[in-house]
Amino acid sequence: MSERVAIVGYYQSRCEPEKREDHITDLVYEVTSGLLNKIGMDISEVDNIVSCSQDFLDGRTISNRTIPEVEGAYLKSEAKVAGDGVQAVFYGMMRILSGKYKTCLVVAHAKMSEGAQNVIANAMFDPFFQRALGLDETIAGAMQARVYLERYGISEEKMALAAAKALSQAEKNALVFRGRKTTKEDVLNSRMLASPLHELEVFAPADGACALMLATESVAKKWTSSPVWLKGAGVSMDRYYLGDRDLAEARALTEAASKAYKMADIINPASEIDLVELSDYFSYQLLQYPEALGLCGAGEGASLIESGKADADGEQPVNPSGGVLGGNPLCVSGLNRVIEATKQIRREAGKCQVRKQVKTALAQGSYGPCGQNQCVMILSAI
Amino acid sequence: MARRAGIIGTGQTYHKSKRRDVNIVELIYEAVSSCLKDAELDIADIDAVIIGNMEHFEGVYNADLWAVDGTGAFGKHAIKITTGGTTGASVAHAGFYHIASGMFEAVLCIGWEKQSDGDTTAGLIFQSDPLFERATMSGAIGTFALAASEYMNKFGITEEQAAKVAVKNRGNALKNPYAHLRKAITVEDVLRSTPLAYPIKLLDMCPTSDGACAIIVASEEFARKKSPNKPAWFKALATRHDQPFNSDLPLLINMRSLQSAAKEAYAQAGIINPLKEIDVAEIYEPCTFAELSWYEALGFCELGGGGRLMDSGATEMSGELPVNPSGGVISTNCIGATALIRVAEAAMQVMGKAGEHQVPGAKIALATGFGGSFWTEITILEGD
C-alpha cells in the first residue's frame, strides 16, 4: 500500500430550506474558495477533483457541467460520483492511493428547493412494477420502519425520542436549520407523513454545499498541523426490490462496516470507535444503524438511545452535529458527516464539541430507498 | 507509483435503435455476462462494480440501484460515476484507480444507455444553463454544425473529406458483429444524405443506439492467476474538463481539453511521435468533422491537416494508424457506453481479440472519450 491519505481541510456552507438568492455555482464557489482560503492553498496545488451531485436533483443533465469554473476544474481531471458524499471521499482517497495524485478536492452540492422531491424520488423506482404505486423515499422508509419496529417489538415513541434528541442537539449547530428544543411529544404531534413517520422524523429537503481537501502523507503537513487520517472504508450494495430484502436489517450497512473495520483493524466497534456520525434520513435509522454497525446488539438500538450512551456527553456519541435530521441536503449529507467527524477529532466542533477525546470516528452515508447503497469510513487522529 | 492495472475481459451487447426485446436491467446483464465469459470469470470473482449512464435520457434516477440484478453488484462495493458523454471513460478510469489504489483485485466497469426509453436531445438540452444557453441549445447536431462550419471555414476542410470518415468507419463496422449500423456507404451517399444542419448531414452524424458495454480491470496478480487472457495494461490516462459555456469554447479548432490531455498522456507513455508509435486508435467521433479535427488535436498531423491526413489513407485499416476499426461512434452510439466501447475496443486490439477488425500486431492503442462541454478522457493501453 502507498502512503496514507489525510483530510487537511474542510468548509461547509449553512444549509437552508431555500437559498433563493444563490445559483448552484454560488453554493459551490462559497465552499471551494472558502476552503482554499482557509487552509492557504492555491488552486494550482489541487491535483484533481471529485464532485458529488445528482442530475435529477439539479435538473441538469451532467450536473458537474454546471460547476467546472467554481470547483477549479478548468483543464483538470474531475470525476463525479453520483451517489453519496462519503463515496466521493472514498473515490478521492483511491485516486491519491494510486500514486497519480497528491491532493484531491472533494465537493458536494444540492439545491433541492428547485425540484419536486417526491416526484424525483419516485423516479428511483422501476417503471414497470413500483413507480405507479407512488413510492418515494419517505414511503419506503416508513415501510422499513414498520418492519423494524414489529420485528423487535419497539414502540413508535422510541423512534420519536431519537428524533427529539437529534433535533434538540441540532440547535447547537449553526450550519443547520431544524434545530430547536424538541420533545418526544412534539415529534409525535407533528404531521404524519407516512405511518409511522412524522414530519419531524423525516429529513427535510435543503440547499447547501461542503468541501473537503485530501492530501497524501508526504505533503499533508503543508496545509495543516492536525491531519485526520482515512483509516478504513467500505461500500456495499443491497438488493433493489424492497420485497427481496429483510427490511428489519440494514444488511448493506453491516457489510460496508465490516470492510471498513477490517481495513482499519477494528475488532470491537462498540469500544474502539469514539464517535459516530450517521446519515439519519429517518428517525428509525438512529436505532437500526447502530445495530448494523455492531455498536449494540440486534433490537437494542432503542435502549442505546434511551441509555444516553449515544448522547453528545455519552460514552460513544452518535451525531453530536444533530445529523441529517437537523437539515442537510442529499449528497451533501454524507460529506458533512465526514467533516463533522473530522471537526470532532480536531476539537473544532464549537458548541457541538464532545467532552471526551475523539481519536477514532466513524462517518456513514447512503443513498437509495431504505439505504440500498451504504458507505462507511473510519477516521483517525493518528 | 501506481500498481499495475490491466483489462482482462470485455463484453458488448448487440446494438439497435430500439432494443425492445430487453429492459434496462436485461440490457446491462447482456454486456456483463458476455464480459465475464470473455474473461472466463464468475461474478463471485469480482469485488467491485462501477457503473455509469446519463440518467435524464431514460428518466430513471439512480439507475444503478435498479440495475443490481443485471450488474451483479449485490453485496459488493458499488459506485456510480457519471460525467456525460465521457462517462464510459470515467468509469474505466475509476476501474484503474480502484485497482491502482491497492484496495481491489478485480473490478467490473459498466456503461450503458437505452435511448429508446426516452428523448436524448431533450435530455441533452437540459445540460445547458437555463438563463443563458438553453434557449439556443439544440443538442448535439446544432453544436457540431456550428463547430464544423467554423472548422471548414478556418482550414478549408471539405464536406468530401468529412464524408470519407463516414465511409471509412461505416466500412470498418461491416467487420464488427456488435456495430449498430452495418451497411456499406459511399462518399456520394454521405453528401446526398438528408441535411440536418449545415454542414452536417444524416450520414455525418452518429446514430442513437441502445446498448451496454462492460470491461474487467484487474491487478497483475489477479490477472495472471485467474484469467487466460493476455491483459491490456493501462499505460497512460488523462482527463481534462473545460468551461461550461459553449460560447467560451474553441469547439473543434484546437480543442484544448483534448490537446492538453494528449500532451499529458503522451508524456506518461513516453510517446513522441503518436502517428508512428500508436498502432491503433478508437476516437469518440460524434460526427465526421470531429474525427478530422481531433487527428490534429491528438498530434497525428499538423493543425488544419486533418482533411489531408484522411485523404492520405493513413487512418484506414491498411494505413499507418488505423482509426476506429470498430466502426466508431458514427456506427454505434449508446452514449453512457460509447466511451467505454472505445476503451474496450482498444483493449481487444492489444489483446489480439478484435476478430475480423483486428489490426495485425497492435501493441499500443489509444482511446478517447468526449462529452460535457468539450471534455476529454484519454486512455493508452499496452499489450502484454
Tab-separated table of C-alpha atoms in Angstrom, chain B:
chain	number	residue	atom	x	y	z
B	1	MET	CA	3.929	4.832	-8.440
B	2	ALA	CA	0.667	3.205	-9.316
B	3	ARG	CA	0.150	-0.521	-9.051
B	4	ARG	CA	-0.236	-2.047	-12.476
B	5	ALA	CA	-3.808	-2.481	-13.726
B	6	GLY	CA	-4.971	-4.257	-16.849
B	7	ILE	CA	-8.138	-5.043	-18.739
B	8	ILE	CA	-8.706	-8.797	-18.812
B	9	GLY	CA	-12.142	-9.019	-20.350
B	10	THR	CA	-14.615	-7.069	-22.468
B	11	GLY	CA	-18.260	-7.520	-23.379
B	12	GLN	CA	-20.774	-5.685	-25.515
B	13	THR	CA	-24.419	-6.020	-26.359
B	14	TYR	CA	-25.810	-6.156	-29.856
B	15	HIS	CA	-26.906	-2.615	-30.679
B	16	LYS	CA	-30.070	-1.321	-32.256
B	17	SER	CA	-32.091	1.900	-32.296
B	18	LYS	CA	-34.657	0.135	-30.172
B	19	ARG	CA	-33.796	-2.974	-28.203
B	20	ARG	CA	-37.436	-3.791	-27.487
B	21	ASP	CA	-36.534	-7.365	-26.523
B	22	VAL	CA	-34.889	-6.322	-23.243
B	23	ASN	CA	-35.400	-3.835	-20.427
B	24	ILE	CA	-32.577	-1.764	-18.934
B	25	VAL	CA	-31.521	-4.422	-16.430
B	26	GLU	CA	-31.504	-7.167	-19.050
B	27	LEU	CA	-29.547	-4.990	-21.470
B	28	ILE	CA	-26.854	-4.458	-18.837
B	29	TYR	CA	-26.849	-8.163	-17.974
B	30	GLU	CA	-26.157	-8.997	-21.625
B	31	ALA	CA	-22.920	-6.977	-21.580
B	32	VAL	CA	-21.897	-8.149	-18.107
B	33	SER	CA	-22.384	-11.838	-18.810
B	34	SER	CA	-20.579	-11.539	-22.129
B	35	CYS	CA	-17.671	-9.811	-20.369
B	36	LEU	CA	-17.428	-12.435	-17.607
B	37	LYS	CA	-17.472	-15.142	-20.252
B	38	ASP	CA	-14.714	-13.411	-22.188
B	39	ALA	CA	-12.505	-13.273	-19.079
B	40	GLU	CA	-13.553	-16.793	-18.044
B	41	LEU	CA	-14.603	-15.479	-14.651
B	42	ASP	CA	-17.599	-15.820	-12.379
B	43	ILE	CA	-19.335	-12.828	-10.800
B	44	ALA	CA	-18.057	-14.118	-7.448
B	45	ASP	CA	-14.520	-13.280	-8.629
B	46	ILE	CA	-15.444	-9.594	-8.917
B	47	ASP	CA	-15.023	-7.418	-5.853
B	48	ALA	CA	-16.334	-4.067	-7.120
B	49	VAL	CA	-18.806	-2.773	-9.705
B	50	ILE	CA	-18.588	0.695	-11.243
B	51	ILE	CA	-21.407	1.876	-13.489
B	52	GLY	CA	-22.489	4.996	-15.354
B	53	ASN	CA	-25.005	6.367	-17.837
B	54	MET	CA	-26.901	9.635	-18.395
B	55	GLU	CA	-29.949	9.369	-16.207
B	56	HIS	CA	-32.089	12.010	-17.880
B	57	PHE	CA	-32.032	10.009	-21.104
B	58	GLU	CA	-34.160	7.220	-19.655
B	59	GLY	CA	-35.744	9.095	-16.765
B	60	VAL	CA	-34.515	6.610	-14.166
B	61	TYR	CA	-32.916	8.258	-11.124
B	62	ASN	CA	-30.086	6.261	-9.514
B	63	ALA	CA	-30.499	3.604	-12.168
B	64	ASP	CA	-27.553	1.701	-10.673
B	65	LEU	CA	-29.889	0.624	-7.868
B	66	TRP	CA	-32.429	-0.954	-10.195
B	67	ALA	CA	-29.647	-2.428	-12.314
B	68	VAL	CA	-28.294	-4.558	-9.459
B	69	ASP	CA	-29.734	-7.803	-10.808
B	70	GLY	CA	-28.017	-7.134	-14.140
B	71	THR	CA	-24.713	-5.823	-12.821
B	72	GLY	CA	-24.183	-8.426	-10.130
B	73	ALA	CA	-23.389	-5.675	-7.603
B	74	PHE	CA	-25.447	-7.188	-4.785
B	75	GLY	CA	-23.273	-7.446	-1.680
B	76	LYS	CA	-20.331	-5.795	-3.408
B	77	HIS	CA	-18.579	-2.449	-3.446
B	78	ALA	CA	-20.627	-0.447	-5.952
B	79	ILE	CA	-20.223	3.118	-7.137
B	80	LYS	CA	-21.791	5.248	-9.872
B	81	ILE	CA	-19.618	7.664	-11.834
B	82	THR	CA	-21.294	9.917	-14.390
B	83	THR	CA	-19.659	12.684	-16.405
B	84	GLY	CA	-21.854	12.969	-19.508
B	85	GLY	CA	-20.510	11.667	-22.827
B	86	THR	CA	-17.202	10.854	-21.174
B	87	THR	CA	-18.970	8.610	-18.633
B	88	GLY	CA	-17.720	5.352	-20.141
B	89	ALA	CA	-14.115	6.536	-19.990
B	90	SER	CA	-14.616	7.912	-16.476
B	91	VAL	CA	-15.898	4.500	-15.440
B	92	ALA	CA	-12.864	2.777	-16.999
B	93	HIS	CA	-10.516	5.232	-15.297
B	94	ALA	CA	-12.308	4.639	-11.992
B	95	GLY	CA	-11.601	0.946	-12.606
B	96	PHE	CA	-7.925	1.797	-12.937
B	97	TYR	CA	-7.922	3.864	-9.714
B	98	HIS	CA	-9.715	1.118	-7.795
B	99	ILE	CA	-7.008	-1.372	-8.741
B	100	ALA	CA	-4.054	1.017	-8.568
B	101	SER	CA	-5.067	2.062	-5.041
B	102	GLY	CA	-4.359	-1.478	-3.909
B	103	MET	CA	-7.820	-1.851	-2.409
B	104	PHE	CA	-9.369	-4.112	-5.045
B	105	GLU	CA	-8.331	-7.023	-7.252
B	106	ALA	CA	-10.967	-7.265	-9.992
B	107	VAL	CA	-13.409	-4.514	-10.885
B	108	LEU	CA	-16.314	-4.699	-13.309
B	109	CYS	CA	-16.856	-1.402	-15.173
B	110	ILE	CA	-20.139	-0.861	-16.987
B	111	GLY	CA	-21.521	1.838	-19.283
B	112	TRP	CA	-24.964	1.719	-20.837
B	113	GLU	CA	-27.771	3.668	-22.434
B	114	LYS	CA	-31.239	2.696	-23.587
B	115	GLN	CA	-32.107	5.791	-25.531
B	116	SER	CA	-35.307	4.345	-26.948
B	117	ASP	CA	-36.788	4.616	-23.440
B	118	GLY	CA	-36.563	8.406	-23.526
B	119	ASP	CA	-35.673	11.500	-25.529
B	120	THR	CA	-31.936	12.063	-25.781
B	121	THR	CA	-31.992	15.511	-27.327
B	122	ALA	CA	-34.394	16.759	-24.666
B	123	GLY	CA	-32.024	15.326	-22.066
B	124	LEU	CA	-29.020	16.950	-23.755
B	125	ILE	CA	-30.667	20.355	-23.828
B	126	PHE	CA	-31.060	20.146	-20.063
B	127	GLN	CA	-27.292	20.294	-19.649
B	128	SER	CA	-27.196	23.944	-20.691
B	129	ASP	CA	-27.732	26.915	-18.429
B	130	PRO	CA	-31.448	27.768	-18.249
B	131	LEU	CA	-30.819	31.522	-18.386
B	132	PHE	CA	-28.038	31.934	-20.927
B	133	GLU	CA	-27.817	28.954	-23.282
B	134	ARG	CA	-30.845	26.697	-23.084
B	135	ALA	CA	-32.994	28.712	-25.487
B	136	THR	CA	-30.389	28.333	-28.231
B	137	MET	CA	-29.108	24.866	-27.326
B	138	SER	CA	-30.154	22.354	-29.938
B	139	GLY	CA	-28.492	19.170	-28.752
B	140	ALA	CA	-25.538	17.533	-30.458
B	141	ILE	CA	-26.410	18.312	-34.089
B	142	GLY	CA	-26.637	22.077	-33.690
B	143	THR	CA	-23.467	22.267	-31.642
B	144	PHE	CA	-21.485	20.288	-34.204
B	145	ALA	CA	-22.987	22.165	-37.146
B	146	LEU	CA	-21.650	25.388	-35.667
B	147	ALA	CA	-18.315	23.809	-34.819
B	148	ALA	CA	-17.926	22.149	-38.233
B	149	SER	CA	-18.744	25.331	-40.183
B	150	GLU	CA	-16.121	27.213	-38.258
B	151	TYR	CA	-13.618	24.396	-38.774
B	152	MET	CA	-14.284	24.219	-42.548
B	153	ASN	CA	-14.024	27.966	-42.899
B	154	LYS	CA	-10.773	28.262	-40.998
B	155	PHE	CA	-8.861	25.399	-42.606
B	156	GLY	CA	-10.595	24.775	-45.924
B	157	ILE	CA	-11.795	21.340	-44.818
B	158	THR	CA	-14.298	19.999	-47.347
B	159	GLU	CA	-17.536	18.078	-46.950
B	160	GLU	CA	-15.972	15.351	-49.111
B	161	GLN	CA	-13.103	14.900	-46.661
B	162	ALA	CA	-15.588	14.583	-43.812
B	163	ALA	CA	-17.644	12.125	-45.863
B	164	LYS	CA	-14.567	9.924	-46.208
B	165	VAL	CA	-14.559	9.480	-42.416
B	166	ALA	CA	-18.098	8.100	-42.584
B	167	VAL	CA	-17.201	5.803	-45.463
B	168	LYS	CA	-14.127	4.520	-43.604
B	169	ASN	CA	-15.821	3.985	-40.258
B	170	ARG	CA	-19.025	2.530	-41.641
B	171	GLY	CA	-16.888	0.266	-43.811
B	172	ASN	CA	-14.991	-0.911	-40.734
B	173	ALA	CA	-18.291	-1.554	-38.936
B	174	LEU	CA	-19.093	-4.247	-41.522
B	175	LYS	CA	-16.491	-6.425	-39.812
B	176	ASN	CA	-17.690	-5.709	-36.279
B	177	PRO	CA	-20.569	-8.026	-35.325
B	178	TYR	CA	-21.611	-5.698	-32.482
B	179	ALA	CA	-21.835	-2.489	-34.534
B	180	HIS	CA	-25.259	-0.899	-34.835
B	181	LEU	CA	-25.183	0.404	-38.434
B	182	ARG	CA	-23.663	-2.170	-40.743
B	183	LYS	CA	-24.156	-1.091	-44.311
B	184	ALA	CA	-21.502	-0.001	-46.805
B	185	ILE	CA	-21.821	3.620	-47.936
B	186	THR	CA	-20.048	5.841	-50.456
B	187	VAL	CA	-18.903	9.457	-50.359
B	188	GLU	CA	-21.761	10.223	-52.712
B	189	ASP	CA	-24.260	8.642	-50.278
B	190	VAL	CA	-22.995	10.830	-47.457
B	191	LEU	CA	-23.077	14.032	-49.497
B	192	ARG	CA	-26.597	13.292	-50.708
B	193	SER	CA	-27.989	12.216	-47.342
B	194	THR	CA	-30.600	14.361	-45.604
B	195	PRO	CA	-29.199	17.681	-44.389
B	196	LEU	CA	-29.618	18.010	-40.613
B	197	ALA	CA	-27.951	21.384	-40.020
B	198	TYR	CA	-25.341	22.675	-42.449
B	199	PRO	CA	-22.791	21.195	-42.989
B	200	ILE	CA	-23.931	18.115	-41.045
B	201	LYS	CA	-25.897	15.544	-43.000
B	202	LEU	CA	-27.536	12.400	-41.709
B	203	LEU	CA	-24.570	10.166	-42.574
B	204	ASP	CA	-22.089	12.575	-40.964
B	205	MET	CA	-23.703	12.094	-37.588
B	206	CYS	CA	-23.685	9.310	-35.001
B	207	PRO	CA	-26.884	7.303	-34.518
B	208	THR	CA	-28.786	6.869	-31.268
B	209	SER	CA	-28.318	3.295	-30.081
B	210	ASP	CA	-29.488	1.102	-27.245
B	211	GLY	CA	-26.616	-0.852	-25.778
B	212	ALA	CA	-24.195	-1.589	-22.985
B	213	CYS	CA	-20.527	-2.385	-22.581
B	214	ALA	CA	-18.532	-3.909	-19.736
B	215	ILE	CA	-14.856	-4.429	-19.025
B	216	ILE	CA	-12.983	-6.075	-16.176
B	217	VAL	CA	-9.952	-4.268	-14.790
B	218	ALA	CA	-7.702	-6.369	-12.590
B	219	SER	CA	-4.436	-6.310	-10.695
B	220	GLU	CA	-1.454	-8.055	-12.256
B	221	GLU	CA	-1.529	-10.829	-9.673
B	222	PHE	CA	-5.232	-11.489	-10.222
B	223	ALA	CA	-4.868	-11.308	-13.998
B	224	ARG	CA	-2.046	-13.849	-14.110
B	225	LYS	CA	-3.745	-16.250	-11.740
B	226	LYS	CA	-7.391	-16.109	-12.761
B	227	SER	CA	-7.802	-15.272	-16.422
B	228	PRO	CA	-6.338	-16.893	-19.531
B	229	ASN	CA	-6.378	-13.588	-21.433
B	230	LYS	CA	-3.290	-11.519	-22.006
B	231	PRO	CA	-4.123	-8.238	-20.260
B	232	ALA	CA	-4.305	-4.831	-21.900
B	233	TRP	CA	-2.297	-2.725	-19.459
B	234	PHE	CA	-3.152	0.866	-18.646
B	235	LYS	CA	-0.093	2.786	-19.831
B	236	ALA	CA	-1.456	6.316	-19.511
B	237	LEU	CA	-4.667	8.092	-18.662
B	238	ALA	CA	-5.587	11.746	-18.594
B	239	THR	CA	-8.768	13.728	-18.055
B	240	ARG	CA	-9.492	17.368	-18.851
B	241	HIS	CA	-12.714	19.256	-18.195
B	242	ASP	CA	-13.442	22.676	-19.640
B	243	GLN	CA	-15.710	25.644	-19.015
B	244	PRO	CA	-19.479	25.170	-19.174
B	245	PHE	CA	-20.493	27.692	-21.839
B	246	ASN	CA	-20.136	26.670	-25.487
B	247	SER	CA	-19.613	30.299	-26.438
B	248	ASP	CA	-16.437	30.353	-24.319
B	249	LEU	CA	-15.004	27.287	-26.071
B	250	PRO	CA	-12.801	26.881	-29.120
B	251	LEU	CA	-15.078	23.978	-30.159
B	252	LEU	CA	-13.404	21.856	-32.840
B	253	ILE	CA	-10.437	24.074	-33.650
B	254	ASN	CA	-7.550	23.376	-31.318
B	255	MET	CA	-9.843	21.583	-28.894
B	256	ARG	CA	-7.920	22.487	-25.793
B	257	SER	CA	-9.069	19.743	-23.416
B	258	LEU	CA	-8.032	17.114	-25.984
B	259	GLN	CA	-4.697	18.774	-26.739
B	260	SER	CA	-3.903	19.148	-23.070
B	261	ALA	CA	-4.944	15.586	-22.178
B	262	ALA	CA	-2.980	14.180	-25.127
B	263	LYS	CA	0.130	16.041	-24.019
B	264	GLU	CA	-0.101	14.554	-20.534
B	265	ALA	CA	-0.957	11.053	-21.757
B	266	TYR	CA	1.910	11.010	-24.283
B	267	ALA	CA	4.316	12.186	-21.587
B	268	GLN	CA	3.157	9.370	-19.290
B	269	ALA	CA	3.504	6.818	-22.071
B	270	GLY	CA	6.752	8.229	-23.447
B	271	ILE	CA	5.221	8.811	-26.871
B	272	ILE	CA	6.916	11.415	-29.038
B	273	ASN	CA	5.506	10.698	-32.490
B	274	PRO	CA	1.925	9.485	-31.963
B	275	LEU	CA	1.249	8.676	-35.628
B	276	LYS	CA	4.164	6.256	-35.698
B	277	GLU	CA	4.169	4.964	-32.133
B	278	ILE	CA	0.448	4.314	-31.657
B	279	ASP	CA	-0.747	1.217	-33.506
B	280	VAL	CA	-4.491	1.774	-33.375
B	281	ALA	CA	-6.867	4.464	-32.110
B	282	GLU	CA	-10.501	4.407	-31.102
B	283	ILE	CA	-11.669	8.009	-31.171
B	284	TYR	CA	-15.046	9.147	-29.834
B	285	GLU	CA	-16.197	10.875	-33.055
B	286	PRO	CA	-19.782	12.134	-32.656
B	287	CYS	CA	-19.626	13.420	-36.245
B	288	THR	CA	-17.263	13.062	-39.199
B	289	PHE	CA	-15.782	16.558	-38.919
B	290	ALA	CA	-14.850	15.899	-35.283
B	291	GLU	CA	-12.647	12.947	-36.225
B	292	LEU	CA	-10.690	15.125	-38.657
B	293	SER	CA	-10.113	17.944	-36.198
B	294	TRP	CA	-9.174	15.517	-33.463
B	295	TYR	CA	-6.428	13.985	-35.624
B	296	GLU	CA	-4.917	17.446	-35.274
B	297	ALA	CA	-5.518	17.878	-31.539
B	298	LEU	CA	-4.059	14.402	-30.942
B	299	GLY	CA	-0.951	15.343	-32.904
B	300	PHE	CA	-1.457	12.783	-35.693
B	301	CYS	CA	-0.921	15.684	-38.127
B	302	GLU	CA	-0.370	19.450	-38.113
B	303	LEU	CA	-3.114	21.938	-37.256
B	304	GLY	CA	-5.546	22.147	-40.171
B	305	GLY	CA	-4.141	18.949	-41.679
B	306	GLY	CA	-6.963	16.585	-40.634
B	307	GLY	CA	-8.550	16.542	-44.091
B	308	ARG	CA	-5.251	15.799	-45.804
B	309	LEU	CA	-4.445	13.004	-43.328
B	310	MET	CA	-7.816	11.445	-44.183
B	311	ASP	CA	-7.077	11.841	-47.920
B	312	SER	CA	-3.715	10.110	-47.444
B	313	GLY	CA	-5.371	6.931	-46.181
B	314	ALA	CA	-3.176	6.838	-43.078
B	315	THR	CA	-6.146	6.207	-40.815
B	316	GLU	CA	-7.691	3.460	-42.945
B	317	MET	CA	-7.422	-0.145	-41.730
B	318	SER	CA	-4.415	-0.609	-44.009
B	319	GLY	CA	-2.856	2.733	-43.060
B	320	GLU	CA	-0.128	3.740	-40.658
B	321	LEU	CA	-2.532	4.382	-37.779
B	322	PRO	CA	-5.955	2.763	-38.236
B	323	VAL	CA	-8.589	4.903	-36.514
B	324	ASN	CA	-11.862	3.358	-35.369
B	325	PRO	CA	-11.560	-0.208	-36.687
B	326	SER	CA	-14.741	-0.935	-34.727
B	327	GLY	CA	-16.707	1.474	-36.898
B	328	GLY	CA	-16.545	4.163	-34.257
B	329	VAL	CA	-19.320	6.284	-32.866
B	330	ILE	CA	-20.666	7.030	-36.352
B	331	SER	CA	-21.705	3.364	-36.410
B	332	THR	CA	-22.693	2.761	-32.770
B	333	ASN	CA	-23.614	5.270	-30.109
B	334	CYS	CA	-25.162	4.178	-26.815
B	335	ILE	CA	-23.963	7.272	-25.023
B	336	GLY	CA	-23.105	6.101	-21.490
B	337	ALA	CA	-21.364	3.097	-23.066
B	338	THR	CA	-19.805	4.875	-26.050
B	339	ALA	CA	-16.572	5.991	-24.376
B	340	LEU	CA	-16.250	2.608	-22.656
B	341	ILE	CA	-16.623	0.845	-26.011
B	342	ARG	CA	-13.642	2.895	-27.208
B	343	VAL	CA	-11.588	1.568	-24.272
B	344	ALA	CA	-12.928	-1.975	-24.727
B	345	GLU	CA	-12.169	-1.963	-28.458
B	346	ALA	CA	-8.677	-0.573	-27.810
B	347	ALA	CA	-8.169	-3.357	-25.272
B	348	MET	CA	-9.431	-6.014	-27.697
B	349	GLN	CA	-6.897	-4.791	-30.269
B	350	VAL	CA	-3.859	-5.080	-27.986
B	351	MET	CA	-5.173	-8.351	-26.553
B	352	GLY	CA	-5.385	-9.684	-30.110
B	353	LYS	CA	-9.089	-10.401	-29.682
B	354	ALA	CA	-10.659	-7.988	-32.167
B	355	GLY	CA	-11.591	-10.726	-34.628
B	356	GLU	CA	-12.227	-9.597	-38.183
B	357	HIS	CA	-11.413	-5.974	-37.432
B	358	GLN	CA	-8.092	-6.805	-35.740
B	359	VAL	CA	-5.169	-4.551	-36.601
B	360	PRO	CA	-2.355	-7.088	-37.002
B	361	GLY	CA	0.255	-6.920	-34.257
B	362	ALA	CA	-1.288	-3.948	-32.439
B	363	LYS	CA	0.682	-3.262	-29.279
B	364	ILE	CA	-0.179	0.318	-28.290
B	365	ALA	CA	-3.773	1.562	-28.519
B	366	LEU	CA	-5.311	4.918	-27.773
B	367	ALA	CA	-8.939	5.567	-26.809
B	368	THR	CA	-10.626	8.911	-26.326
B	369	GLY	CA	-13.822	9.916	-24.593
B	370	PHE	CA	-15.730	13.068	-25.483
B	371	GLY	CA	-18.521	14.772	-23.604
B	372	GLY	CA	-19.733	17.595	-21.419
B	373	SER	CA	-18.690	20.951	-22.771
B	374	PHE	CA	-15.890	19.593	-24.956
B	375	TRP	CA	-14.342	17.479	-22.204
B	376	THR	CA	-11.775	14.748	-22.824
B	377	GLU	CA	-10.639	11.490	-21.283
B	378	ILE	CA	-7.715	9.680	-22.889
B	379	THR	CA	-6.625	6.125	-22.221
B	380	ILE	CA	-3.495	4.498	-23.645
B	381	LEU	CA	-3.282	0.735	-23.383
B	382	GLU	CA	-0.348	-1.574	-23.991
B	383	GLY	CA	-0.394	-5.257	-24.889
B	384	ASP	CA	1.137	-7.817	-22.561
